[in-house]
mmCIF file of C-alpha atoms in Angstrom:
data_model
loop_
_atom_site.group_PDB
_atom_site.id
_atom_site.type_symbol
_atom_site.label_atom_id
_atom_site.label_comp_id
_atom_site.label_asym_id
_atom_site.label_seq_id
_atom_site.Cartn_x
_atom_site.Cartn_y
_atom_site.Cartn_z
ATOM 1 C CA UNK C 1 -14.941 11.676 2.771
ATOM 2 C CA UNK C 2 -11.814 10.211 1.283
ATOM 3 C CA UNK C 3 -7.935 10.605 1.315
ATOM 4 C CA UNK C 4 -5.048 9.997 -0.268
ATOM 5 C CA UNK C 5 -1.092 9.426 -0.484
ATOM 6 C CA UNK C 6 0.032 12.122 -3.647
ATOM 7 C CA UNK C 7 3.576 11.722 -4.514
ATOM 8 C CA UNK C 8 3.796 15.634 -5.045
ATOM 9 C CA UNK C 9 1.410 16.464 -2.843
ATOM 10 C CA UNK C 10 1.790 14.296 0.449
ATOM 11 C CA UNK C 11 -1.388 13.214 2.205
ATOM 12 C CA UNK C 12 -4.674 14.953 0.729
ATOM 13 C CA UNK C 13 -8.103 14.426 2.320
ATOM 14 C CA UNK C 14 -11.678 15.886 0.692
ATOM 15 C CA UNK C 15 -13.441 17.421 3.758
ATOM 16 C CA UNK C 16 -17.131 18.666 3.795
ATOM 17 C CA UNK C 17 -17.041 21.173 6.220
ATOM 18 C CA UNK C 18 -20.456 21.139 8.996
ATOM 19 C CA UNK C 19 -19.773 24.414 11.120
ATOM 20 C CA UNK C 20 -17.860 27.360 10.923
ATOM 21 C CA UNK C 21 -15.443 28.263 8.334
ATOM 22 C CA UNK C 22 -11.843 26.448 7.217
ATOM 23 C CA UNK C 23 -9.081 28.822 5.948
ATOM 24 C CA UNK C 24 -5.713 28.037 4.739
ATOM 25 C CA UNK C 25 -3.448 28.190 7.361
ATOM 26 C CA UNK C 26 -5.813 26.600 10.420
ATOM 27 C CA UNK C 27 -3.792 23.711 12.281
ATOM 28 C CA UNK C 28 -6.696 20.807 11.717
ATOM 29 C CA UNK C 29 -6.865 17.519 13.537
ATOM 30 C CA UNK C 30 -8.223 14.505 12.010
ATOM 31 C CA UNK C 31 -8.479 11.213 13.343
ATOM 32 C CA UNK C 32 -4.359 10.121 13.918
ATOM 33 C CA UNK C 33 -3.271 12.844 11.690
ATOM 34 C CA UNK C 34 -2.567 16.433 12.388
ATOM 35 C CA UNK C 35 -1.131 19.581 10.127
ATOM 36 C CA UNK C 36 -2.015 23.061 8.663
ATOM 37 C CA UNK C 37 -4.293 23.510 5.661
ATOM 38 C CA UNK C 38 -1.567 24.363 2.973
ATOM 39 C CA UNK C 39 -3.507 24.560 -0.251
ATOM 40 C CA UNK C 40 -7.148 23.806 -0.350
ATOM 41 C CA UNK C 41 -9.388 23.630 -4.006
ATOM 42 C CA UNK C 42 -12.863 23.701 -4.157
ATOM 43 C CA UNK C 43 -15.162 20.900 -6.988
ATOM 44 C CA UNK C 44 -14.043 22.638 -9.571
ATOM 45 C CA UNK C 45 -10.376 22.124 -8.723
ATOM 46 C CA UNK C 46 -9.500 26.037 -8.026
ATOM 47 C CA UNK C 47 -7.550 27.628 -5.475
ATOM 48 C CA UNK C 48 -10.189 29.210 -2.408
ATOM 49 C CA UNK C 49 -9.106 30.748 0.552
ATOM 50 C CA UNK C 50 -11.637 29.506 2.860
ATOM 51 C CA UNK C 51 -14.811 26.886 2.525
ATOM 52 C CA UNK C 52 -18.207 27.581 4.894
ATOM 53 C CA UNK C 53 -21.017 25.194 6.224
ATOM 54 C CA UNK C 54 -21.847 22.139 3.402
ATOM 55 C CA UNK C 55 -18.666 22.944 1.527
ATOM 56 C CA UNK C 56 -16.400 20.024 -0.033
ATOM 57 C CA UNK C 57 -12.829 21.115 -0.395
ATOM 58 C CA UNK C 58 -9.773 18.940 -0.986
ATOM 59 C CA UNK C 59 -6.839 20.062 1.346
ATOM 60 C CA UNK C 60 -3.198 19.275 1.542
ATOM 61 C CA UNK C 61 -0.756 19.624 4.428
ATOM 62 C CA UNK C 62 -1.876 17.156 7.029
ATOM 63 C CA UNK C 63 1.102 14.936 8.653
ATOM 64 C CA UNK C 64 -0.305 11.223 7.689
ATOM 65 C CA UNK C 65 -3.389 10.059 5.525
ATOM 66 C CA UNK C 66 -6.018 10.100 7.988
ATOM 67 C CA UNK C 67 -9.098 7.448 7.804
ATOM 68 C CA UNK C 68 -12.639 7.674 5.663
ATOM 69 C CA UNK C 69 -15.481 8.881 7.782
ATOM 70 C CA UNK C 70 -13.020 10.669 10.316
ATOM 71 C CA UNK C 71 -14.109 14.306 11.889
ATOM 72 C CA UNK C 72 -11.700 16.537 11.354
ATOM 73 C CA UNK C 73 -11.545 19.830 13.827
ATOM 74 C CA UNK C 74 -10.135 23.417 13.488
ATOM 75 C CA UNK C 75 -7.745 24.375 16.250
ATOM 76 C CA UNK C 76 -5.679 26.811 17.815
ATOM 77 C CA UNK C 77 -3.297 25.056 19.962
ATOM 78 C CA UNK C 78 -1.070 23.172 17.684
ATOM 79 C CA UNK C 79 1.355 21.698 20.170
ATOM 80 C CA UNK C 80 -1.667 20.554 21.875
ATOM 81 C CA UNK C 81 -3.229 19.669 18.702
ATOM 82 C CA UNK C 82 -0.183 16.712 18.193
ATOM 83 C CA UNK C 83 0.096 15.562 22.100
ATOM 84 C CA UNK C 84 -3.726 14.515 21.492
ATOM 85 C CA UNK C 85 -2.620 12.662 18.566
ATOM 86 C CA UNK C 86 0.090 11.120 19.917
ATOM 87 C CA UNK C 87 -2.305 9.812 22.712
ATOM 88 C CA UNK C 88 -4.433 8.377 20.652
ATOM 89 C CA UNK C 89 -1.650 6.379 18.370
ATOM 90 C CA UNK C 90 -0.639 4.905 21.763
ATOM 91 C CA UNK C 91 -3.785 4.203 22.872
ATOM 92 C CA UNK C 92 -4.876 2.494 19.552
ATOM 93 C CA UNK C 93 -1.974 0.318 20.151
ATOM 94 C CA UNK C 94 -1.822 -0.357 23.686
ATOM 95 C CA UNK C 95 -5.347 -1.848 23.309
ATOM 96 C CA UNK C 96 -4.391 -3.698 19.945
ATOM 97 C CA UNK C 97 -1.711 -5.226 21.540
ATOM 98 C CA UNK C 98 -3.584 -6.558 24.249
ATOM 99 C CA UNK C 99 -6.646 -7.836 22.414
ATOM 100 C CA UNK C 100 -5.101 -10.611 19.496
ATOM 101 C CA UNK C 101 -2.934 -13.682 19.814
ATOM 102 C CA UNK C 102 -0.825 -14.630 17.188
ATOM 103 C CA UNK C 103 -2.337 -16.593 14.180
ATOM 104 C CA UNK C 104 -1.366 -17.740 10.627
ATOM 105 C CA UNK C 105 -3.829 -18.140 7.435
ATOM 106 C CA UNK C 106 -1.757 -21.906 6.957
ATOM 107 C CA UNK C 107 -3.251 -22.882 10.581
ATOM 108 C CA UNK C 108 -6.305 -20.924 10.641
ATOM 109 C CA UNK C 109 -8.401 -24.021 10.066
ATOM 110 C CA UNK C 110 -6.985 -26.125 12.600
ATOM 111 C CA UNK C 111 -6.976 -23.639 14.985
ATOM 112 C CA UNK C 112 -10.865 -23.180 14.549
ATOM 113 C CA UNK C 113 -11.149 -26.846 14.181
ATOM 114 C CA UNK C 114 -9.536 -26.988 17.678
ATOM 115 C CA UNK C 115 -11.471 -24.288 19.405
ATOM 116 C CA UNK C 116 -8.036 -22.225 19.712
ATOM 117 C CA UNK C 117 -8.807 -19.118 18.272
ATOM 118 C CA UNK C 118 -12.126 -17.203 17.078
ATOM 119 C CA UNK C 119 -11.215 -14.505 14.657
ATOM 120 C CA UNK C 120 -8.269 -13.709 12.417
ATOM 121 C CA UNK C 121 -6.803 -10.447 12.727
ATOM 122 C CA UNK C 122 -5.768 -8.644 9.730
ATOM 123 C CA UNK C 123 -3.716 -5.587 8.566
ATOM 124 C CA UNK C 124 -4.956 -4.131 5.571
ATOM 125 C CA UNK C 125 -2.352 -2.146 3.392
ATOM 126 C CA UNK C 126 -3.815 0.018 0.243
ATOM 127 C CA UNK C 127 -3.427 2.413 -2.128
ATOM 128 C CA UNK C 128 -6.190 4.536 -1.512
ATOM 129 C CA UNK C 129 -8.429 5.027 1.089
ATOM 130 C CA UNK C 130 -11.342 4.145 -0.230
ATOM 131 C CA UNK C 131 -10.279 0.488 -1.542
ATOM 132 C CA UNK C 132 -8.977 0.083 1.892
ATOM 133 C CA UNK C 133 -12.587 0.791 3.704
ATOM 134 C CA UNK C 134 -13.602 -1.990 0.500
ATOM 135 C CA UNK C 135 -11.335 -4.604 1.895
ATOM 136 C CA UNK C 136 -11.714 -4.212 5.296
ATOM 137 C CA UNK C 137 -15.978 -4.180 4.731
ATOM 138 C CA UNK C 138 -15.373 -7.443 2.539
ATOM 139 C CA UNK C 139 -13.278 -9.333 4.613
ATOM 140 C CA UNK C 140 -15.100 -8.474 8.441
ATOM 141 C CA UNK C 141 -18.232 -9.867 6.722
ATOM 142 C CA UNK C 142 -16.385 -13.321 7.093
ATOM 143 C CA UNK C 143 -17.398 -14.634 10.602
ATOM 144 C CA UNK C 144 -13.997 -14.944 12.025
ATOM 145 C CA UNK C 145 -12.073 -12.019 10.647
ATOM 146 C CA UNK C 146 -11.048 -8.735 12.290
ATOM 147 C CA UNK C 147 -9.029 -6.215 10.846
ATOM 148 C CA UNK C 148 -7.325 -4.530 13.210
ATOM 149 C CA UNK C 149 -5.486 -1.683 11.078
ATOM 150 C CA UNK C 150 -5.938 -0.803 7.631
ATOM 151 C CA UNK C 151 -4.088 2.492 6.091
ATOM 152 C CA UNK C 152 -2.976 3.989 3.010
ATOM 153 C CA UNK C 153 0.330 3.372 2.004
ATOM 154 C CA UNK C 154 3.178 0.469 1.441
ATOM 155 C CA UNK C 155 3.501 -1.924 3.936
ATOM 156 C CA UNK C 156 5.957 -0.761 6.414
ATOM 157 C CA UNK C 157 8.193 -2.034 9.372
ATOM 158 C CA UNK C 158 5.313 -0.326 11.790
ATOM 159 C CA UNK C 159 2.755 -2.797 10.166
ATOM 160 C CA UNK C 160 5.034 -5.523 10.995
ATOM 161 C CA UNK C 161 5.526 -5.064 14.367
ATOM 162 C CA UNK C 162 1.939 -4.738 14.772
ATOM 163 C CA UNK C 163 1.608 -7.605 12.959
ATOM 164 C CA UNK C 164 4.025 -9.702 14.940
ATOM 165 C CA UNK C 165 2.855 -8.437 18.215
ATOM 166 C CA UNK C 166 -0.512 -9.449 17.310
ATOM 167 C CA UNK C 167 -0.231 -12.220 15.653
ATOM 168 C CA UNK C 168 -1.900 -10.897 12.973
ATOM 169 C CA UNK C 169 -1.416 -11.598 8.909
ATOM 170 C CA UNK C 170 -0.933 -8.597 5.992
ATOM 171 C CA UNK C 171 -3.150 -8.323 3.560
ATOM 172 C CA UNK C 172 -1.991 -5.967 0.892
ATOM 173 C CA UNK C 173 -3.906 -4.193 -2.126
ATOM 174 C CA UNK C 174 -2.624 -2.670 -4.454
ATOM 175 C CA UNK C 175 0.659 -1.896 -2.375
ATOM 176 C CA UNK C 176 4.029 -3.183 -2.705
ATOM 177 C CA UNK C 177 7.292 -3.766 0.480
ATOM 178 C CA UNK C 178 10.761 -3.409 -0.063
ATOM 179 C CA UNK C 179 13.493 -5.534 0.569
ATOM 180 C CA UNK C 180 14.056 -4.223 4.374
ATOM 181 C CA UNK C 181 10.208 -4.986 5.322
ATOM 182 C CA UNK C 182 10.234 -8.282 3.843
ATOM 183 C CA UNK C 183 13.322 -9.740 5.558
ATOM 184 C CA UNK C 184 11.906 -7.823 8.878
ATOM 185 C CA UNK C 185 8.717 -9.847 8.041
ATOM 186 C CA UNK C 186 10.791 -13.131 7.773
ATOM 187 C CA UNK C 187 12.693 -12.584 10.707
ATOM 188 C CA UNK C 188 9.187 -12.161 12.785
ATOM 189 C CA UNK C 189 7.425 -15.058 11.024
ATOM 190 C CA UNK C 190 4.291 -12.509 9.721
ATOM 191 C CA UNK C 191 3.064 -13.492 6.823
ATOM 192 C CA UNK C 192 3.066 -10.715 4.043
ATOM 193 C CA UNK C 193 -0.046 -11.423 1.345
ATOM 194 C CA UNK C 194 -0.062 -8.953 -1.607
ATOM 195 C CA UNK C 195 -3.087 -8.327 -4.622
ATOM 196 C CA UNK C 196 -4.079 -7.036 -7.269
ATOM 197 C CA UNK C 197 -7.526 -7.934 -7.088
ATOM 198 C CA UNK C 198 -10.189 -7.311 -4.099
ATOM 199 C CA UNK C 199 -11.808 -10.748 -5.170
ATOM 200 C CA UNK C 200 -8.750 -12.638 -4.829
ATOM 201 C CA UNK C 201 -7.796 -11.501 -1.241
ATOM 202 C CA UNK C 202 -11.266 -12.841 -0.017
ATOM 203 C CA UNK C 203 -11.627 -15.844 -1.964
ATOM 204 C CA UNK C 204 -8.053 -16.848 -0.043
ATOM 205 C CA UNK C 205 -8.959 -16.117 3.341
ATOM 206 C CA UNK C 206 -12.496 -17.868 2.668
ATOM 207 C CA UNK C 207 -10.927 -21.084 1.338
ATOM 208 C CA UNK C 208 -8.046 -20.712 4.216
ATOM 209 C CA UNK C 209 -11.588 -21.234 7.109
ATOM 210 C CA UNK C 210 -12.400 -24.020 5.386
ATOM 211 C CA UNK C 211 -8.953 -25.823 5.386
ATOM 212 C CA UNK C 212 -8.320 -25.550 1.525
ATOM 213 C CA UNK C 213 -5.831 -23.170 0.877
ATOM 214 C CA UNK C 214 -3.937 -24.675 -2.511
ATOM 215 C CA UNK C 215 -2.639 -22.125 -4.672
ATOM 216 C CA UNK C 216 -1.687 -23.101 -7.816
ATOM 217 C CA UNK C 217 0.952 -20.537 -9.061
ATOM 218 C CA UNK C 218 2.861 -18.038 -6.994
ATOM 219 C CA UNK C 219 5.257 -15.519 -7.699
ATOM 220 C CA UNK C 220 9.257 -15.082 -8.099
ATOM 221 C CA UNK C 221 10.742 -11.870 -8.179
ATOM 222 C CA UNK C 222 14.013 -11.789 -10.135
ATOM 223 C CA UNK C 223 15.001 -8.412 -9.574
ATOM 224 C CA UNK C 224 14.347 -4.438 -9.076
ATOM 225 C CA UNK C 225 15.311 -1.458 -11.206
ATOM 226 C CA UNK C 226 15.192 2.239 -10.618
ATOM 227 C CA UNK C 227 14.156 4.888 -13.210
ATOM 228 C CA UNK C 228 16.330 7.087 -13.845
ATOM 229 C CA UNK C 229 15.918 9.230 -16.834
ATOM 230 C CA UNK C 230 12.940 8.912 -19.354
ATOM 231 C CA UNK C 231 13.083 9.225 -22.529
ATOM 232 C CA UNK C 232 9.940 10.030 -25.400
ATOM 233 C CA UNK C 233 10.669 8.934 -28.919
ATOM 234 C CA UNK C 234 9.127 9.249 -31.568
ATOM 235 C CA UNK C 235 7.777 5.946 -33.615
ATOM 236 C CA UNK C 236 8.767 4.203 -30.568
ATOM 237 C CA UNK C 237 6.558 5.664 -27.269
ATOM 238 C CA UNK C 238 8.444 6.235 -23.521
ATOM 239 C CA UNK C 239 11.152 4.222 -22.974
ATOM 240 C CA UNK C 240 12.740 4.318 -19.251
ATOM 241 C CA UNK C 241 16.742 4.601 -18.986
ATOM 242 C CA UNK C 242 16.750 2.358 -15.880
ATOM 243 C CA UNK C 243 19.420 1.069 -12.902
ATOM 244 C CA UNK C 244 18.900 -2.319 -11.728
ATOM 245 C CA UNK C 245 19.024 -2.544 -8.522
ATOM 246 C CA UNK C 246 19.212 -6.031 -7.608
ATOM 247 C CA UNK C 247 18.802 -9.443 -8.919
ATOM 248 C CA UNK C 248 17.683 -9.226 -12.941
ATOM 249 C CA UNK C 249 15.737 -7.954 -15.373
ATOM 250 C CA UNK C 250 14.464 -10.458 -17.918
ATOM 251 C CA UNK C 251 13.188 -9.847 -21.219
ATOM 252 C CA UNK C 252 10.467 -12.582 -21.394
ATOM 253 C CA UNK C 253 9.266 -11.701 -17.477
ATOM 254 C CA UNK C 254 6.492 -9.547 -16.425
ATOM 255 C CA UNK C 255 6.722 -5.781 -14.996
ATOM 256 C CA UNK C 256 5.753 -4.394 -12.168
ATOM 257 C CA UNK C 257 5.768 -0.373 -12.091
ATOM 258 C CA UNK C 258 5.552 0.840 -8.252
ATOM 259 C CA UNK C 259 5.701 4.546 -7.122
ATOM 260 C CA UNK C 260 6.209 5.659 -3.646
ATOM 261 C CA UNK C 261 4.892 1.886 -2.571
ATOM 262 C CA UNK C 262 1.412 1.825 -4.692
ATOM 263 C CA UNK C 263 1.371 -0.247 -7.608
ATOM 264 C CA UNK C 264 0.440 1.265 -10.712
ATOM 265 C CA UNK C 265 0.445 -1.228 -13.368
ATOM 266 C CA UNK C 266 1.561 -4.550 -13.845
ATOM 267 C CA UNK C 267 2.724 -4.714 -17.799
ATOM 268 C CA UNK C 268 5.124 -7.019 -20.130
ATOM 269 C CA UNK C 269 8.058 -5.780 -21.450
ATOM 270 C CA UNK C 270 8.245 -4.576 -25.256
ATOM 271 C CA UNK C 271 11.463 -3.722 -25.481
ATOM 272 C CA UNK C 272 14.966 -4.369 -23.067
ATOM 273 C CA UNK C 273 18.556 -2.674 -24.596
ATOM 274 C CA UNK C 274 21.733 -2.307 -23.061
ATOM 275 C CA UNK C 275 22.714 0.494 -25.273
ATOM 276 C CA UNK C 276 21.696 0.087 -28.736
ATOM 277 C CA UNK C 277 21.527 -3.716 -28.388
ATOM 278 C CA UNK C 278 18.439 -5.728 -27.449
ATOM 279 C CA UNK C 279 18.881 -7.803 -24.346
ATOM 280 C CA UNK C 280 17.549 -11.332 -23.073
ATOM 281 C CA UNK C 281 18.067 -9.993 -19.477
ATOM 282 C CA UNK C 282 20.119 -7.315 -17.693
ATOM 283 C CA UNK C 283 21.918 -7.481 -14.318
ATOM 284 C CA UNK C 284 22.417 -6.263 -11.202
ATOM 285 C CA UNK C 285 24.653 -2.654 -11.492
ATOM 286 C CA UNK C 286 24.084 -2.504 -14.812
ATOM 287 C CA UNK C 287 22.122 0.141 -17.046
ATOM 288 C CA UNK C 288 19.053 -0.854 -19.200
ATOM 289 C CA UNK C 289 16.626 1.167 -21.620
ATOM 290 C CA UNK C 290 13.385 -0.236 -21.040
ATOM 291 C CA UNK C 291 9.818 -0.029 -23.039
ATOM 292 C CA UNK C 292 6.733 -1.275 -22.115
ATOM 293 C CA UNK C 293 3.824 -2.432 -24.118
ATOM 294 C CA UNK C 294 1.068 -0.536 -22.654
ATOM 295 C CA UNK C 295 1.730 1.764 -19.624
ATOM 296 C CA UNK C 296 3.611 5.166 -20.579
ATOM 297 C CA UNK C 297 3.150 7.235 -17.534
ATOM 298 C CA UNK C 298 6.809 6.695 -16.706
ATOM 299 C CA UNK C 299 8.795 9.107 -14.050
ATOM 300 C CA UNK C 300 12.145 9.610 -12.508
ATOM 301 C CA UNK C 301 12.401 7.052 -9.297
ATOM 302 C CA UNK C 302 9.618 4.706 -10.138
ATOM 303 C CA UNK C 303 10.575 1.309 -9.444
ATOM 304 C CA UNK C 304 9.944 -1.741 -11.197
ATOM 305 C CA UNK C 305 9.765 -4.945 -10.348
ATOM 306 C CA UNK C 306 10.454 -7.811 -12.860
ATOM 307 C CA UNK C 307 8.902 -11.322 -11.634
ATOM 308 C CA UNK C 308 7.213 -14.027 -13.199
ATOM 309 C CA UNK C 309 4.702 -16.225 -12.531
ATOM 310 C CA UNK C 310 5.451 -20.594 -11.856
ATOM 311 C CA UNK C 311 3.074 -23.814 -11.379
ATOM 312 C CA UNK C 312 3.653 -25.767 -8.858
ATOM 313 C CA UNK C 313 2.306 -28.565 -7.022
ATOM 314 C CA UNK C 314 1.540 -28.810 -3.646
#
């Protein structure tokens, strides 16, 4: 019914189970994803052993976030239980590789205009399942979209090579890239389109058909930083002893707070000391203490991303 990526947890999936009975411990198959029931909890959030006909339980242990709507089966075989799924994954690309020539959003409208293509094809990136079923839904309601992948998770060098193989562009929600992906992404010419907002993603697309794609502000990132310790004091709130990775972080730029590749907020900066001094800006290889003015929920190896947003003119 829906699924997940938990950074303790791994992949969890609710299930509503139609025959039979589940137990912890059964090697399941959903979809692309196989694994072992590890822990499963019932509504109520306890611990059960096993879950009968009509039964919603929320399971850990699976390999890879599987899809909304997938069935999932019980088996006994697991080495059989992975060959199938590896069949499948190559299957699922074979044919997506043979079905979609390679197209950009900036010449979308003149390749319609010129009869060259007849749908876009799309890779949708999100955070959770079910806002990637939303996106997908949304944007194949447009006459010539079709996504031909969506998943949970960060966008990856897999989705690029699908991407450049079939000429498709990334739409990403809610998700973040790092550095590696991105130059992977310029290297293959696939264009890489990141949101915040479901609205946002379509509106571009839909003004992209028509020929009128003019955004008036874009971002630049000035640098990344990696959480290291945090710290809660009192009078003051959570403040993040953080390494910055590359480029800068600025004092009068925005946020970014990104855990395993999902974004979780997008904040301003309330306070930025090297030490016990405040700071306009810290750099590359250098330690920071950082506080934020709203989000709090701060942990060891969350990344953020300073950036700021520019006018321009076309």
């Amino acid at each position: 019914m829906e699924a997940r990526l938990d950074k303790g947890r791994g992949p969890v999936a609710t299930l509503l189970v139609q025959n039979g009975t589940l137990h912890v411990g059964d090697v399941i198959i959903a979809g692309m994803s196989v694994g072992h029931v590890r822990v499963m909890l019932n509504d109520k959030g306890q611990p059960v052993e096993e879950a009968g006909p009509s039964t919603p339980v929320e399971i850990t242990g699976l390999a890879e976030v599987p899809a909304a709507g997938d069935i999932f089966n019980a088996v006994e075989d697991e080495r059989l239980a992975r060959e199938l799924v590896e069949q499948r994954k190559y299957n699922q690309k074979e044919e997506q590789f043979k079905q979609y020539q390679k197209v950009t959003l900036d010449n979308l409208f003149s390749q319609i205009a010129e009869g060259e293509m007849k749908e876009l094809p799309i890779i949708v990136k999100a955070d959770v399942q079910g806002s990637a079923e939303a996106v997908k839904q949304s944007l194949e309601k447009l006459s010539n979209d079709e996504v031909i992948h969506s998943a949970v998770g960060a966008v990856n060098k897999s989705d690029v090579m699908l991407a450049q193989a079939s000429g498709a562009i990334i739409i990403g929600f809610n998700v973040r890239t790092d550095q590696t992906v991105r130059d992977s992404a310029e290297q293959d010419d696939v264009e890489i389109r990141l949101y915040r907002i479901i609205y946002d993603a379509i509106d571009d697309v839909k003004q992209a058909m028509k020929g009128m794609l003019a955004p008036k502000t874009r971002e630049v990132e000035l640098g990344r930083a990696e959480v290291r310790a945090v710290y809660k004091i009192s009078n003051v709130g959570t403040i993040a002893g953080a390494y910055v990775l590359e480029g800068k972080v600025a004092r009068n730029a925005l946020l970014r707070v990104v855990r395993d590749g999902i974004v979780l907020a997008e904040d301003k900066i309330a306070s930025l000391k090297r030490f016990k001094d405040d700071a306009k800006e810290v750099s590359q290889g250098y330690e920071c203490g950082i506080g934020l003015e709203k989000f709090n929920d701060i942990k060891e190896g969350d990344i953020f991303e300073s950036f700021i947003i520019e006018e321009y003119r076309d």
